[in-house]
Coordinates of C-alpha atoms in Angstrom, one line a residue:
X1 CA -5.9 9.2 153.9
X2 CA -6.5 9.7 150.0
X3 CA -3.4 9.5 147.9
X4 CA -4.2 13.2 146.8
X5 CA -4.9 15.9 148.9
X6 CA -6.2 18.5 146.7
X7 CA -6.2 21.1 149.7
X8 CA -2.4 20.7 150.2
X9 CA -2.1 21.0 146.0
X10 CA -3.8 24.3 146.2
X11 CA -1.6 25.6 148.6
X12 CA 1.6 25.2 146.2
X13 CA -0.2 26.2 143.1
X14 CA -3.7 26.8 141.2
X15 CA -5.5 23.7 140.3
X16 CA -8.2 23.3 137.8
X17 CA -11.0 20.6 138.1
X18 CA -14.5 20.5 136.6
X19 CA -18.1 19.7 137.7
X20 CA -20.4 17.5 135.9
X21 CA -23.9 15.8 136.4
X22 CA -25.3 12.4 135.9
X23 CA -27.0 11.7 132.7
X24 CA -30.5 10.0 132.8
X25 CA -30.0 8.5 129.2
X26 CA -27.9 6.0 127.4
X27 CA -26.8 8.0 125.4
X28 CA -26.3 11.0 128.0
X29 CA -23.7 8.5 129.2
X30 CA -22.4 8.5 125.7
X31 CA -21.8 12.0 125.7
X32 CA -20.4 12.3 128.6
X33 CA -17.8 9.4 127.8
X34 CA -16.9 12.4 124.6
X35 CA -16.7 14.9 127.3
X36 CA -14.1 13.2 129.1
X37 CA -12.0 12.8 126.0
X38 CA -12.0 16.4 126.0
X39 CA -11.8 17.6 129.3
X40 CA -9.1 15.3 130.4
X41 CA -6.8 17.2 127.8
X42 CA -6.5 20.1 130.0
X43 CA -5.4 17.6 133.1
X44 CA -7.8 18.5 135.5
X45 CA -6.7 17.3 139.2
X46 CA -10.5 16.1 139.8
X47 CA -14.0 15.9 138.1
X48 CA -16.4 16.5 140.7
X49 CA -20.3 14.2 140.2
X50 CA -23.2 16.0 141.6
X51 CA -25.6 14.3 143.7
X52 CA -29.9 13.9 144.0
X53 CA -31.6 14.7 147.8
X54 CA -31.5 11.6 150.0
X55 CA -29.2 9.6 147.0
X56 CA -31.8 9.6 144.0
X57 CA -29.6 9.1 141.5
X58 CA -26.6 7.5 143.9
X59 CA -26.3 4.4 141.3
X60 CA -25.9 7.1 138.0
X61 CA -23.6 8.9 140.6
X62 CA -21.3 5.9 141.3
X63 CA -21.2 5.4 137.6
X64 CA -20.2 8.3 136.9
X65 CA -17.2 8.6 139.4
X66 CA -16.1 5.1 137.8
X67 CA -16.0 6.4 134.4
X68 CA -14.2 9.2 135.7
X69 CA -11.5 6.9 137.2
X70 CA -11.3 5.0 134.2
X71 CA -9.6 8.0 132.7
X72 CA -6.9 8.3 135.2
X73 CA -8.8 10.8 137.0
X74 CA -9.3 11.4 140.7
X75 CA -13.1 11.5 141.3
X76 CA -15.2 13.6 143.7
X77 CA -18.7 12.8 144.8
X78 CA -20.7 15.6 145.9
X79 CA -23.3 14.3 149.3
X80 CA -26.1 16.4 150.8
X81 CA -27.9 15.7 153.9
X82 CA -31.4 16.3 152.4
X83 CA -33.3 13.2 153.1
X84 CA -30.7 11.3 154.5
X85 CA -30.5 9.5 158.4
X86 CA -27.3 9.0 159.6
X87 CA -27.1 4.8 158.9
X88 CA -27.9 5.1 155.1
X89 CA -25.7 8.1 155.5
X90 CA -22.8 5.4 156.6
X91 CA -23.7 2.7 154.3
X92 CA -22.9 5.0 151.4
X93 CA -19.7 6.6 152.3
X94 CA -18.7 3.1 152.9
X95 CA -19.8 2.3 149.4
X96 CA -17.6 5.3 148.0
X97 CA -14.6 4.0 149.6
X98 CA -15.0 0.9 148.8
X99 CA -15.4 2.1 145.3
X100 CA -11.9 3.6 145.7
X101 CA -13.8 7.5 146.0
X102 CA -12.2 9.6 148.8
X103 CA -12.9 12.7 148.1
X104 CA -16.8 14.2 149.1
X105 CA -18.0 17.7 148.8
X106 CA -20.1 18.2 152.4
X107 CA -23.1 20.1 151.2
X108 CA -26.7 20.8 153.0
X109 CA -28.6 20.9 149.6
X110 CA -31.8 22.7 148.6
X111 CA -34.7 22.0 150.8
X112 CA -37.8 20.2 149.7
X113 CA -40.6 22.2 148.2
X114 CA -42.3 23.7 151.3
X115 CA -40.0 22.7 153.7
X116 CA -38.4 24.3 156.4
X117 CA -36.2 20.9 157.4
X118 CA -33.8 18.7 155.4
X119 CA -36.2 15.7 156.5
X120 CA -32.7 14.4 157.5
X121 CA -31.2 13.5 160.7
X122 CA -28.4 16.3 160.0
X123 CA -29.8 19.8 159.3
X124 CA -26.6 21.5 158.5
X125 CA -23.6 20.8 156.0
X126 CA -21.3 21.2 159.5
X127 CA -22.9 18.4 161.5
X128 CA -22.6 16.5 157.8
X129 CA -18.8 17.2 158.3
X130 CA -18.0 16.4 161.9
X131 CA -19.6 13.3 160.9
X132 CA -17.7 12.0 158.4
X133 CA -14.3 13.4 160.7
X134 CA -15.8 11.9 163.4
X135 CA -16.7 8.5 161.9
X136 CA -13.6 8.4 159.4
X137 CA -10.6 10.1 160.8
X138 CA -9.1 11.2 157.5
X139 CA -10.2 8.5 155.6
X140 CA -12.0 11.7 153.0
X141 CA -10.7 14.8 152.0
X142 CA -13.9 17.4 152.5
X143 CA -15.0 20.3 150.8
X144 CA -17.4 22.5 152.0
X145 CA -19.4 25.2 149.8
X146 CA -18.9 29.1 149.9
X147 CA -21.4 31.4 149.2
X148 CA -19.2 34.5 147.9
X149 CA -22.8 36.6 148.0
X150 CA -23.9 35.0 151.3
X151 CA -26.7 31.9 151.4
X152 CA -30.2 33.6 150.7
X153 CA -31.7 31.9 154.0
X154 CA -28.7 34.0 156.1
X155 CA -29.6 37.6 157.3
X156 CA -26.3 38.6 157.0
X157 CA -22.8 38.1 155.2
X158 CA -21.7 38.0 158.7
X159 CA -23.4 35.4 160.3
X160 CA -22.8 33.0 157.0
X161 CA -18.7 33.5 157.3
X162 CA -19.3 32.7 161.0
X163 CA -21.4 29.4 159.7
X164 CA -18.1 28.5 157.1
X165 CA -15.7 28.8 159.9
X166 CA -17.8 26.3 161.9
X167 CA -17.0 24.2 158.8
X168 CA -13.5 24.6 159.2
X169 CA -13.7 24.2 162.6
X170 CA -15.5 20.8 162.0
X171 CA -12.6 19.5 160.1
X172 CA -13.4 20.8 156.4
X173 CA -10.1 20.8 154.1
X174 CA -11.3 23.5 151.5
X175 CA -13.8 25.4 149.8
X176 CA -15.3 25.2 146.6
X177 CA -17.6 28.5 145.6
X178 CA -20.8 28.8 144.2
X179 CA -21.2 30.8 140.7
X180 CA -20.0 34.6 141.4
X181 CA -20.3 37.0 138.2
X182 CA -19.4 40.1 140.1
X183 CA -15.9 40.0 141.0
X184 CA -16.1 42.8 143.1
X185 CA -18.2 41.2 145.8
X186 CA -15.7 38.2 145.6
X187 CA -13.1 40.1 146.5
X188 CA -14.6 41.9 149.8
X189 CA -15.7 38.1 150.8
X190 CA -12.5 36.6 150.2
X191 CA -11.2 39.7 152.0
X192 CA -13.4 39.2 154.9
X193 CA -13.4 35.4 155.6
X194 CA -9.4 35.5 156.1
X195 CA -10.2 38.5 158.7
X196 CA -12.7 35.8 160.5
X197 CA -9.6 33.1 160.6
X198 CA -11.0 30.9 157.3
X199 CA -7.8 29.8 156.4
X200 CA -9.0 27.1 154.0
X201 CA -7.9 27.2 150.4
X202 CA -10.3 28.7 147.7
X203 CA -11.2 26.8 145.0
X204 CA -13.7 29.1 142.9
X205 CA -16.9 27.7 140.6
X206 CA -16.6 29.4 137.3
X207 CA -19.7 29.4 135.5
X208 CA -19.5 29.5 132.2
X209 CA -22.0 32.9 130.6
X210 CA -23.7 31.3 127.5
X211 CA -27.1 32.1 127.5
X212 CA -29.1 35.1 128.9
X213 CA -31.8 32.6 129.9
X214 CA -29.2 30.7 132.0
X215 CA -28.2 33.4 133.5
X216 CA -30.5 34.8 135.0
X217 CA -32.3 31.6 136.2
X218 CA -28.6 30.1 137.7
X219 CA -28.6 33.9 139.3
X220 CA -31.6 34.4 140.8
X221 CA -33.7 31.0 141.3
X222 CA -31.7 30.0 144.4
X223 CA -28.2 31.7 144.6
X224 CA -29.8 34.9 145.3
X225 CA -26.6 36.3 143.3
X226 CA -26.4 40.2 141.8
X227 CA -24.7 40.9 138.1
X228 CA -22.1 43.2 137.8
X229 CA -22.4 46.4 135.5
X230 CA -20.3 45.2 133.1
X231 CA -22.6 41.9 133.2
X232 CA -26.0 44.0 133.2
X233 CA -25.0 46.3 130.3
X234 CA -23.7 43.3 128.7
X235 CA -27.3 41.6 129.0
X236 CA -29.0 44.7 128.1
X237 CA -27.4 44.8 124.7
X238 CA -28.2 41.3 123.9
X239 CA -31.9 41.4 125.3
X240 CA -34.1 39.6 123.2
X241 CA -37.6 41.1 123.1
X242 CA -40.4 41.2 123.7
X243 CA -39.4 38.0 126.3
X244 CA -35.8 36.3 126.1
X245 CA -37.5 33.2 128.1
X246 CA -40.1 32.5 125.7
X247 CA -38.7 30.4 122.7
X248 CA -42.2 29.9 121.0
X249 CA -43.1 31.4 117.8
X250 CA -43.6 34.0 115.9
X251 CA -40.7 36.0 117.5
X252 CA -41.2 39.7 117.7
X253 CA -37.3 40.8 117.1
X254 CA -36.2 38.5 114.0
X255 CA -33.0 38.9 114.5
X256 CA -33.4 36.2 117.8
X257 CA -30.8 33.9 117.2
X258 CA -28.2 36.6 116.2
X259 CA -28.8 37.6 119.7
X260 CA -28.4 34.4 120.8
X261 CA -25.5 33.8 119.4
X262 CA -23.9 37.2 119.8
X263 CA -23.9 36.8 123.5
X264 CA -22.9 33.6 123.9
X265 CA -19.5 34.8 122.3
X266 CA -19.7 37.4 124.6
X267 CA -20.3 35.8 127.4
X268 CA -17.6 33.4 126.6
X269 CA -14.5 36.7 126.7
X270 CA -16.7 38.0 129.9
X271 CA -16.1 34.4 131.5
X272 CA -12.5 34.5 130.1
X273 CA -12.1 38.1 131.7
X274 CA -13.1 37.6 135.1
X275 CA -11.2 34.2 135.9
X276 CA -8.6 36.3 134.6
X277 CA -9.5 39.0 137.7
X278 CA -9.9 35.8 140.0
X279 CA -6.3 34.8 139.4
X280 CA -4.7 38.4 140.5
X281 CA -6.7 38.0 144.3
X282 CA -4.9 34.8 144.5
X283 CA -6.8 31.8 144.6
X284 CA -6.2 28.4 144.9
X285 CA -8.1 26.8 141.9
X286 CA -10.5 27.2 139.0
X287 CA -13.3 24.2 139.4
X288 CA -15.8 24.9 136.2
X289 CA -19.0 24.0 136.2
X290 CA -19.1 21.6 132.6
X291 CA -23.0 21.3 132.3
X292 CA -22.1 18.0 130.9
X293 CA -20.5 19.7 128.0
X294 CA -17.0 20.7 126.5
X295 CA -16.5 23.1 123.3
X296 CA -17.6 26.1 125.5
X297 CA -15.5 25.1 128.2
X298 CA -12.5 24.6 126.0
X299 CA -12.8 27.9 124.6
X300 CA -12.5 29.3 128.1
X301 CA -9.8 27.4 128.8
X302 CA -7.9 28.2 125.2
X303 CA -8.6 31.7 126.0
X304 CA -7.1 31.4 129.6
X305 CA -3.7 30.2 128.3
X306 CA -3.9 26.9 129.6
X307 CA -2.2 24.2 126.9
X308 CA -3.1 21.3 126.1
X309 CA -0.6 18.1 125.2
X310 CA 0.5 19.1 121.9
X311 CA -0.8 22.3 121.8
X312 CA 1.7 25.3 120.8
X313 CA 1.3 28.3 123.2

């Protein structure tokens, strides 16, 4: 059983944790080393390592959760079933653990281009997690994704709650949340998952709103997710004409990186605002999505009230 079970934390108070990615450079892994010096200020229960389909990048991965240990922290390796038969499946979990890494987030992951399968021997995140229950008794704490919009492949909200409490039921410990601007709609799913018996802890992805560019492509690409009005008139006042995507020049509206710049400060006291409205419905943690970075996410935090060592609040 891991030292730390994050999911019993969360039930005494709110936790805070962050999300990073492996670098493919040197010097990514440079940066990310300064990241850490930051991040680890605001004493974050676990940093969480994404992961490629099928373990592309499963060595940067591994790195990554080592550097993460080397700080004192307790890492988290995220593991998709995309790609991935059962035995190779095996081999790495047993090369997390031996690595001293017990805690996993269970996810599906994004199909291949054109495909209706995961190529995989597992096509679910569920089967992913009575596999690990069933192979490792509770050798892993597991965290399973929630979609606070519903997945984009389900036909309704209700069928994927009913595919989250099979999660539960399969032996997950919590769940972390993909990126929800629109607090109102988190609050009707957190509303209706406890109705359908997930009893899990909630520990919500906060996105941090920097760019409109970002935004929009995180929202729509593959999270299928809707912006709030607040959000939309927020975007419409920053809109860049004649196309905020397009970066080449000559720029129609000169006053481009005012924009730019503008909303990202914006963005910043919306972000700050709504993990304020998060923390009246009562969840159990803030996980932040870094993007391998830490000013911006600093300034969220400052502007949450949470202190630092040495810091005078």
């Amino acid at each position: 059983m891991p030292e730390i079970k994050f999911s019993e934390v969360m039930r005494k108070r709110q936790t805070l944790s962050f999300e990073v990615f492996p670098p493919k450079t040197e010097k990514g892994f440079q940066n990310l080393q300064t990241v850490f010096d930051h991040l680890k200020e605001y004493r974050p229960e676990y940093i969480s390592v994404t992961y490629g389909a099928g373990g592309s990048n499963i060595g940067a991965n591994r790195k990554v959760c080592s550097m993460i240990r080397g700080e004192g922290i307790t890492p988290m390796t995220h593991f998709s079933v995309v790609r991935n038969r059962s035995g190779a499946i095996k081999e790495q979990l047993n090369n997390y653990l031996s690595d001293g890494i017990d805690h996993v987030l269970a996810l599906r992951g994004d199909l291949p281009n054109g495909e209706k399968t995961t190529l995989g021997d597992f096509q679910y995140a569920s089967q992913l997690v009575e596999f690990i229950r069933s192979t490792y008794g509770d050798r892993f704490e597991i965290a399973v994704a929630g979609m606070p919009e519903g997945h984009v492949e389900n036909d309704s909200m209700q069928s994927d709650i009913g595919y989250l409490k099979l999660k539960q039921d399969c032996g997950a410990d919590y769940i972390m949340t993909q990126l929800c601007w629109d607090p109102d709609a988190f609050e009707r799913w957190l509303d209706a998952i406890r109705r359908a018996g997930v009893t899990m802890p909630v520990d919500v992805g906060i996105m941090p709103l920097l760019s409109i560019k970002s935004a929009v492509t995180m929202a729509l690409s593959r999270n299928g997710c809707v912006f709030s009005h607040d959000l939309a008139r927020l975007i419409s006042k920053y809109w860049i004409f004649p196309d905020p995507f397009d970066s080449s020049p000559p720029f129609e509206d000169d006053q481009r990186q005012q924009k730019m710049d503008d909303f990202r400060k914006a963005g910043i006291e919306y972000t700050i605002k709504l993990m304020e409205r998060y923390r009246t419905m009562g969840i159990s943690g803030f996980h932040m999505y870094a993007l391998n970075r830490w000013k911006e996410v600093a300034e969220i935090l400052d502007g949450c009230g949470y202190a630092r060592p040495g810091s005078h609040s």
